[in-house]
């Protein structure tokens, strides 16, 4: 079949894009190259994200770990859905716990996508992991998901004895938007007088002002792009990005006073769009007197540990988070 002139132009453009994309992927370490990197994975519109939310995610329960879904209620009358992971029979031995918050740009995902990760945390640290199945934008913009995370944490703190947990040894952790929510949650609980002992932030999405930067160099070409970042932040905040944002906890990096927050670990790749905002937040935590370990992984793009969890460098990357949690929660081998 003979293509029209417009069709020939479109085919030529697609071929040129693919050639350029292949060159870009070749800059990524071989062990981190995944088929998804050859695709344009921009999030084009919030309604697309909302449609994706309706696709059921079915992930089998991990072996050797009991997974319980339940609706929990906080003392402040907020409620939330959570998954509780316990690697029997060792789960309650250490007396600590982790509240985990999944990623997805505030607009995608569910607690189920991190089944294996939460099971791994429970097995390796010998503790219960509570994962929040929070509401998503754009149908539920800020502060809906943060309210859900706050409810889950307050439930965990109030019911620590039932779970065999010392309320002074609870850490909050999360990845991507979940990392940003974790940062916002520790700010909120600190202000409310219900602090946690540690925060582990995996390439956290912290600052809506990153959407205003035009030149990101070689960052943000894979995993999480500037287009996706803009669509997600606008859906989450519920207003145009050029209006700014002054609501507490909406964008954790906008908080002026970081003093008194719990110690932190931040891990991010040097090909990640949000590297600069993570570096800046780590520096400001240290300036405020908050101990913060920042690990920057060479050649890592956003969520590379999800695309290539078997890669040696990604196992080392996740191991650094694990080691930080182990030290903070005073868990001995």
PDB file of N, CA and C in Angstrom, residues 145-179:
ATOM      1  N   UNK A 145      -4.520  12.015  49.545  1.00  0.00           N
ATOM      2  CA  UNK A 145      -3.581  10.912  49.773  1.00  0.00           C
ATOM      3  C   UNK A 145      -2.766  11.113  51.044  1.00  0.00           C
ATOM      4  N   UNK A 146      -2.428  12.355  51.346  1.00  0.00           N
ATOM      5  CA  UNK A 146      -1.692  12.613  52.584  1.00  0.00           C
ATOM      6  C   UNK A 146      -2.562  12.329  53.802  1.00  0.00           C
ATOM      7  N   UNK A 147      -3.844  12.646  53.730  1.00  0.00           N
ATOM      8  CA  UNK A 147      -4.767  12.304  54.824  1.00  0.00           C
ATOM      9  C   UNK A 147      -4.794  10.790  55.047  1.00  0.00           C
ATOM     10  N   UNK A 148      -4.803  10.025  53.940  1.00  0.00           N
ATOM     11  CA  UNK A 148      -4.814   8.569  54.059  1.00  0.00           C
ATOM     12  C   UNK A 148      -3.526   8.060  54.720  1.00  0.00           C
ATOM     13  N   UNK A 149      -2.403   8.622  54.307  1.00  0.00           N
ATOM     14  CA  UNK A 149      -1.127   8.215  54.895  1.00  0.00           C
ATOM     15  C   UNK A 149      -1.054   8.608  56.369  1.00  0.00           C
ATOM     16  N   UNK A 150      -1.563   9.773  56.696  1.00  0.00           N
ATOM     17  CA  UNK A 150      -1.584  10.222  58.087  1.00  0.00           C
ATOM     18  C   UNK A 150      -2.449   9.290  58.937  1.00  0.00           C
ATOM     19  N   UNK A 151      -3.596   8.884  58.388  1.00  0.00           N
ATOM     20  CA  UNK A 151      -4.478   7.970  59.112  1.00  0.00           C
ATOM     21  C   UNK A 151      -3.790   6.638  59.360  1.00  0.00           C
ATOM     22  N   UNK A 152      -3.093   6.120  58.338  1.00  0.00           N
ATOM     23  CA  UNK A 152      -2.418   4.832  58.487  1.00  0.00           C
ATOM     24  C   UNK A 152      -1.317   4.904  59.533  1.00  0.00           C
ATOM     25  N   UNK A 153      -0.556   5.983  59.515  1.00  0.00           N
ATOM     26  CA  UNK A 153       0.520   6.118  60.493  1.00  0.00           C
ATOM     27  C   UNK A 153      -0.026   6.274  61.904  1.00  0.00           C
ATOM     28  N   UNK A 154      -1.050   7.072  62.068  1.00  0.00           N
ATOM     29  CA  UNK A 154      -1.612   7.265  63.397  1.00  0.00           C
ATOM     30  C   UNK A 154      -2.226   5.962  63.916  1.00  0.00           C
ATOM     31  N   UNK A 155      -2.839   5.177  63.019  1.00  0.00           N
ATOM     32  CA  UNK A 155      -3.347   3.874  63.436  1.00  0.00           C
ATOM     33  C   UNK A 155      -2.200   2.976  63.904  1.00  0.00           C
ATOM     34  N   UNK A 156      -1.109   2.987  63.124  1.00  0.00           N
ATOM     35  CA  UNK A 156       0.051   2.172  63.487  1.00  0.00           C
ATOM     36  C   UNK A 156       0.622   2.601  64.834  1.00  0.00           C
ATOM     37  N   UNK A 157       0.713   3.905  65.072  1.00  0.00           N
ATOM     38  CA  UNK A 157       1.240   4.388  66.347  1.00  0.00           C
ATOM     39  C   UNK A 157       0.318   4.015  67.503  1.00  0.00           C
ATOM     40  N   UNK A 158      -0.972   4.159  67.296  1.00  0.00           N
ATOM     41  CA  UNK A 158      -1.928   3.896  68.370  1.00  0.00           C
ATOM     42  C   UNK A 158      -2.084   2.400  68.655  1.00  0.00           C
ATOM     43  N   UNK A 159      -1.815   1.553  67.672  1.00  0.00           N
ATOM     44  CA  UNK A 159      -1.997   0.108  67.836  1.00  0.00           C
ATOM     45  C   UNK A 159      -0.666  -0.636  67.831  1.00  0.00           C
ATOM     46  N   UNK A 160       0.390   0.065  68.169  1.00  0.00           N
ATOM     47  CA  UNK A 160       1.721  -0.535  68.143  1.00  0.00           C
ATOM     48  C   UNK A 160       1.814  -1.751  69.051  1.00  0.00           C
ATOM     49  N   UNK A 161       1.237  -1.663  70.239  1.00  0.00           N
ATOM     50  CA  UNK A 161       1.329  -2.779  71.191  1.00  0.00           C
ATOM     51  C   UNK A 161       0.689  -4.039  70.623  1.00  0.00           C
ATOM     52  N   UNK A 162      -0.449  -3.885  69.947  1.00  0.00           N
ATOM     53  CA  UNK A 162      -1.135  -5.031  69.348  1.00  0.00           C
ATOM     54  C   UNK A 162      -0.257  -5.723  68.311  1.00  0.00           C
ATOM     55  N   UNK A 163       0.573  -4.925  67.616  1.00  0.00           N
ATOM     56  CA  UNK A 163       1.441  -5.466  66.568  1.00  0.00           C
ATOM     57  C   UNK A 163       2.812  -5.862  67.092  1.00  0.00           C
ATOM     58  N   UNK A 164       3.047  -5.695  68.398  1.00  0.00           N
ATOM     59  CA  UNK A 164       4.354  -5.997  68.957  1.00  0.00           C
ATOM     60  C   UNK A 164       5.408  -4.994  68.562  1.00  0.00           C
ATOM     61  N   UNK A 165       5.005  -3.733  68.396  1.00  0.00           N
ATOM     62  CA  UNK A 165       5.891  -2.684  67.887  1.00  0.00           C
ATOM     63  C   UNK A 165       6.112  -1.617  68.946  1.00  0.00           C
ATOM     64  N   UNK A 166       7.351  -1.174  69.064  1.00  0.00           N
ATOM     65  CA  UNK A 166       7.694  -0.026  69.901  1.00  0.00           C
ATOM     66  C   UNK A 166       7.333   1.239  69.123  1.00  0.00           C
ATOM     67  N   UNK A 167       6.409   2.077  69.615  1.00  0.00           N
ATOM     68  CA  UNK A 167       6.005   3.267  68.857  1.00  0.00           C
ATOM     69  C   UNK A 167       7.139   4.250  68.611  1.00  0.00           C
ATOM     70  N   UNK A 168       8.238   4.118  69.352  1.00  0.00           N
ATOM     71  CA  UNK A 168       9.401   4.982  69.135  1.00  0.00           C
ATOM     72  C   UNK A 168      10.297   4.463  68.021  1.00  0.00           C
ATOM     73  N   UNK A 169       9.957   3.295  67.453  1.00  0.00           N
ATOM     74  CA  UNK A 169      10.798   2.690  66.422  1.00  0.00           C
ATOM     75  C   UNK A 169       9.980   2.425  65.161  1.00  0.00           C
ATOM     76  N   UNK A 170       9.294   3.456  64.709  1.00  0.00           N
ATOM     77  CA  UNK A 170       8.514   3.390  63.467  1.00  0.00           C
ATOM     78  C   UNK A 170       9.166   4.315  62.442  1.00  0.00           C
ATOM     79  N   UNK A 171       9.451   3.778  61.268  1.00  0.00           N
ATOM     80  CA  UNK A 171      10.016   4.572  60.177  1.00  0.00           C
ATOM     81  C   UNK A 171       8.990   4.706  59.070  1.00  0.00           C
ATOM     82  N   UNK A 172       9.093   5.790  58.318  1.00  0.00           N
ATOM     83  CA  UNK A 172       8.247   6.019  57.144  1.00  0.00           C
ATOM     84  C   UNK A 172       9.145   5.978  55.917  1.00  0.00           C
ATOM     85  N   UNK A 173       8.698   5.268  54.876  1.00  0.00           N
ATOM     86  CA  UNK A 173       9.492   5.146  53.654  1.00  0.00           C
ATOM     87  C   UNK A 173       8.572   5.143  52.450  1.00  0.00           C
ATOM     88  N   UNK A 174       9.129   5.510  51.295  1.00  0.00           N
ATOM     89  CA  UNK A 174       8.337   5.503  50.075  1.00  0.00           C
ATOM     90  C   UNK A 174       9.195   5.832  48.876  1.00  0.00           C
ATOM     91  N   UNK A 175       8.648   5.583  47.684  1.00  0.00           N
ATOM     92  CA  UNK A 175       9.385   5.800  46.449  1.00  0.00           C
ATOM     93  C   UNK A 175       8.632   6.746  45.530  1.00  0.00           C
ATOM     94  N   UNK A 176       9.368   7.633  44.860  1.00  0.00           N
ATOM     95  CA  UNK A 176       8.826   8.563  43.878  1.00  0.00           C
ATOM     96  C   UNK A 176       7.780   9.476  44.530  1.00  0.00           C
ATOM     97  N   UNK A 177       6.527   9.467  44.036  1.00  0.00           N
ATOM     98  CA  UNK A 177       5.499  10.264  44.719  1.00  0.00           C
ATOM     99  C   UNK A 177       5.312   9.771  46.147  1.00  0.00           C
ATOM    100  N   UNK A 178       5.508   8.460  46.359  1.00  0.00           N
ATOM    101  CA  UNK A 178       5.440   7.918  47.710  1.00  0.00           C
ATOM    102  C   UNK A 178       6.550   8.451  48.594  1.00  0.00           C
ATOM    103  N   UNK A 179       7.721   8.704  48.004  1.00  0.00           N
ATOM    104  CA  UNK A 179       8.794   9.328  48.757  1.00  0.00           C
ATOM    105  C   UNK A 179       8.460  10.763  49.122  1.00  0.00           C
TER     106      UNK A 179
END
